[in-house]
Amino acid sequence: MGMIIQGATGDWEVVIGLEVHAQVSSNSKLFSGSATEYGADQNTQVSFVDAAMPGMLPVINEMAVEQAVRTGLGLKAKINKYSVFDRKNYFYADLPQGYQISQFLQPIVGEGTMTIELKDGEIREIGITRLHLEQDAGKSIHDQHPSMTLVDLNRSGVALMEIVSEPDLRSPEEAAAYVKKLRSIVRYLGTCDGNMDEGSMRADVNVSVRKFGDELGTRCEMKNLNSMRFIQQAIVYEANRQVDILEAGGKIKQETRLYDSVKGETRSMRSKEEAHDYRYFPDPDLLPLQFDDAYIEKIKADLPELPDEKKARFIKELKISDYDAGVLVAEKEVADFFEVVAKGRDAKLSANWIIGDFFGNLKRTSNTLSNTPVSADSLGALIDLVKDGTISNRTAKEVLEEMFDTGKDAAAIVDEKGLKQVSDTGAIEAAIDTIIAANLDKVEQYRGGKDKLLGFFVGQVMKATGGKANPGVVNQLLKPKLDG
Amino acid sequence: MSDLTKLKISEARDGLKEGKFSSRELIAAHLTAMGSAKGMNAFITETLDKAVDGATKSDDRRAKGDVGKLEGIPLAIKDLFCTKGVLTTAGSHILDGFTPQYESTVTTNLWNEGAVMLGKVNLDEFAMGSSNETSFYGNVVNPWRRTTDDQPLVPGGSSGGSASAVASNIAMGATGTDTGGSIRQPAAFTGIVGMKPTYGRCSRWGVVAFASSLDQAGPMTRSVQDAAIMLEAMCGFDPKDSTSVDMAVPNFEAALTGDIRGLKVGIPKEYRLDGISSEISALWEKGIEWLKNAGAEIVDISLPHTKYALPAYYIIAPAEASSNLARYDGVRFGLRVEGESLDDMYSKTRGEGFGEEVKRRLLIGTYALSAGYYDAYYLKAQKVRARIADDFKEAYKSVDVILTPTTPSAAFAFGEKGDDPLEMYLNDVFTVPASLAGLPGISVPAGLSADGLPLGLQILGRPFDEETVLRAAGVLEKAAEFTATPTAWWRG
Amino acid sequence: MSLDKNTVAKVANLARIRVEEKDLEPMAAELNAILGWVEQLGEVNTDDVAPMTSVADMQMRWRQDEITDGGYQPEIVANAPSEEEGFFAVPKVIE
Ligand SMILES: [Mg+2]
Ligand SMILES: [Zn+2]
């Protein structure tokens, strides 16, 4: 469902296009051999090339090319065997060359598509316009010195993929779903770590509004949004701002706007606006980027299974529900974890355990999958204990908690605490007989048609056996005795 | 001992080898010459200590039998090459105090072959100029003077300091860079040999960029043989330059066989310009005669788009420069003129840091790339450039080399071509086409004008066929018997 | 195509080069002379001509993804006109 803004003059549709900058996973920068790791001391991961010292020249990193092609293939996009690096010229303190090496008219990846799934299960196909490679800029720090802006060039020259969507998105939720899906895909591919906190993924959001059926309206761009929440908030604010202007008979000015997450509003960045003329031209320090079909085929051959395909397989082959499959494939780590647990086990049961109690415990203990104290194999062993009747489902939930808290194995905990359930019919039968004898009045009522009392008897037997009786066996023995 | 500064590289190499003198003695002689020639203003930075130290080390290496191709040879380095720990200015105020923490690939190659640096030589600001009148560090004066007057003359540009230093026997050779003729034209104006190799032959890494698709380093020497020796030491594949060509370096000196029998020499009819001085025309005819007498076959050829080379060049080079010079912004190195804001700081720094000719070209280049004009100017010029390159390709189907004059006139006096930049640009009319096509070219001193100034002839070759160019140039040099030298007025 | 004083001012701003008001007019005249001369390129038929990309018929080499550079902050900021604890410092930017 798209977002609709009801105005005095009618309903407005919101149109959104996204430009996502995804940092390429690589050891070294796009055009230099310095490191890309996050969080280093200022200007320590900078070469003379990154600092644009006189006479320095770019040499392309083959990994950046490969990652761009891989991502393009993941987006089912056209790979361009001939592309060109251009210079985008503008002055800024953290842009040492005075230009960014980017790709303008001939990007490495052309049109593609991506599907997003909305809450109500609706599937939407979103067009990808292009993907190109470019250099990141450095970082300007405005609040560390009273009168100066400080510049750190560690990021300068890091390889980015700019992935541009068609204006196919219609609501903040769709925009968020798009970014989530894109993030999922690049993480599956291993082409970007998707870490939005560290700036590995940022989105420029283009928003316009129009009356249904009208031509596209004038858009405004909000740059460098680095969280799903900000993306959505900025869209809501901006769309409403535009509707207000249009309803009042005004006109939207195409411009770049800054989203202020503290005030929750967007505002004009006049400084960035004046006299923008990037004077793109092919970078004479580089030659065109060329490769052949064999190169593409080689990358294609070891492309991993992507979330859409994985989901379809889980549903078809493992009989997992659509919803559960969707949850399991959203993150590659989860899907991998699931596949280890489900291997040789009941897939549905494994899925239930992961989505239910396992995730619950992760949250309870403030852990994430990456540092889970309970491995996939441990969880699998726990499920095995349930499956073979060693412990009850209920006991298993307690054991899992214990596993999270102590890091011990399920079997060890069951042993230690004597939680092994009793399946010995003789012992259970004896307990049943005792309880029936002590509750003859209730037996009468049961036989008189009060079926619900079955639960009471089960409970009593369990209590008498210290919760260790196998509920299946209890049921099996109890019913014939009660029925007489 | 005779004056060691008069020796050619090849002669000094033999003398050093035979132990007739040491590198220390050789360097000392050149430092003395340098000290007595301040009036020429060839040097921006003299590196005396480095030179003495370099010579000592060279002698030590030689004693151990470790002898490079340029072992102990004193060279001047155009101040466009970044030299580690030594001020590098590009002739511009905007690089005030800039001391690179790295060494260019070309100079690294030279030092690895044992060469010794005398200092950094003057040039037109950012190599933009044809007369060495645009340097922040002042004009370089040509060691030559007319026989008819005492007016100081320009050495040509942009490698004017290199040319003057070599012509006046201060340096045995010098590095130059050639974007539209900046090696060949000053070589012609000062009576020395200057060679621009094929684009991609010498690494551009560590050379302050003017126009990336055109810039190429090359040797400036007092003989063709020296040019061959020096080029061999300078060039070679460099993985740090994406436009460097991965090709083995030939033994250039061995190419100088003196035998050009059967060589096909093209004479482009479009180079017979109106307004070309009759002296130049006559010299060109002589050149044709010399090569013919040596057994070459002369072929008339056509390079139909020659006329458009200069205007195309004066769009392409400034456009690339406008982007290449954006890094001079007062943030990381060089001059900063404080301002009220970042943009104000930029504008003041660049407004004061760049000279008039550089500013003019940066504005032209910015305009040519700007929205709405890119297609009409830059793209058009690049397409015309492709046509010019095609002309050469076509011509080289029927000839091996092309012979032309290097310049339309001899060296001129300061201020003589002052006001109209277009008139100055015409200096490069014969050198620019090959630059646009990336081809190798050499200027050889071939005669004197009526008032006693040197004139040069240019030989152009196929891409990466420097060997044939050098071979033909060697024959030309021998036939021309150019032995004139400037009178050493600067010692007075 | 002829450029006026205002265009020169705009271009100078794009290039971040301060040009004094009084110099705009003469600069416009100079640039116009050059651009006028360049107009002759229009005489060349360049239909179906691809703009030149490189002199040599060569392919771009790719570098291996290895850390081979960086790690020398002192050299990076050695020439900085203004430096603060390893950062480059510029007049404060207000966004
Ligand atoms: Mg963008
Ligand atoms: Zn971008």
XYZ file of C-alpha atoms in Angstrom, chain B residues 9 43 73-78 81 110 119 121 159 161-167 171-177 183 192-195 217-222 230 234:
40
model
C 77.204 12.465 -21.387
C 67.579 27.235 -11.259
C 76.454 12.298 -14.509
C 75.249 15.734 -13.348
C 71.643 16.460 -14.281
C 69.212 19.295 -13.783
C 65.621 18.374 -12.922
C 62.683 20.376 -14.134
C 59.199 16.476 -10.875
C 67.678 8.319 -12.934
C 69.127 21.245 -8.631
C 65.233 24.097 -12.799
C 61.166 23.510 -19.997
C 65.329 26.234 -17.261
C 66.240 22.751 -18.455
C 67.087 24.044 -21.921
C 69.205 26.953 -20.710
C 71.061 24.835 -18.161
C 72.002 22.244 -20.767
C 72.799 24.766 -23.515
C 74.067 20.547 -16.616
C 75.055 17.653 -18.832
C 71.431 16.809 -19.355
C 68.092 17.755 -17.936
C 64.649 16.308 -17.591
C 61.901 18.101 -19.412
C 58.212 17.539 -19.819
C 60.688 19.886 -24.563
C 70.148 21.392 -27.964
C 68.449 18.031 -28.478
C 65.071 17.496 -26.841
C 63.025 14.366 -27.084
C 58.654 13.452 -19.681
C 61.758 13.296 -21.821
C 65.484 14.063 -21.973
C 67.155 17.336 -22.980
C 70.802 16.910 -23.916
C 73.590 18.134 -26.154
C 69.203 9.394 -20.845
C 64.329 7.520 -17.455
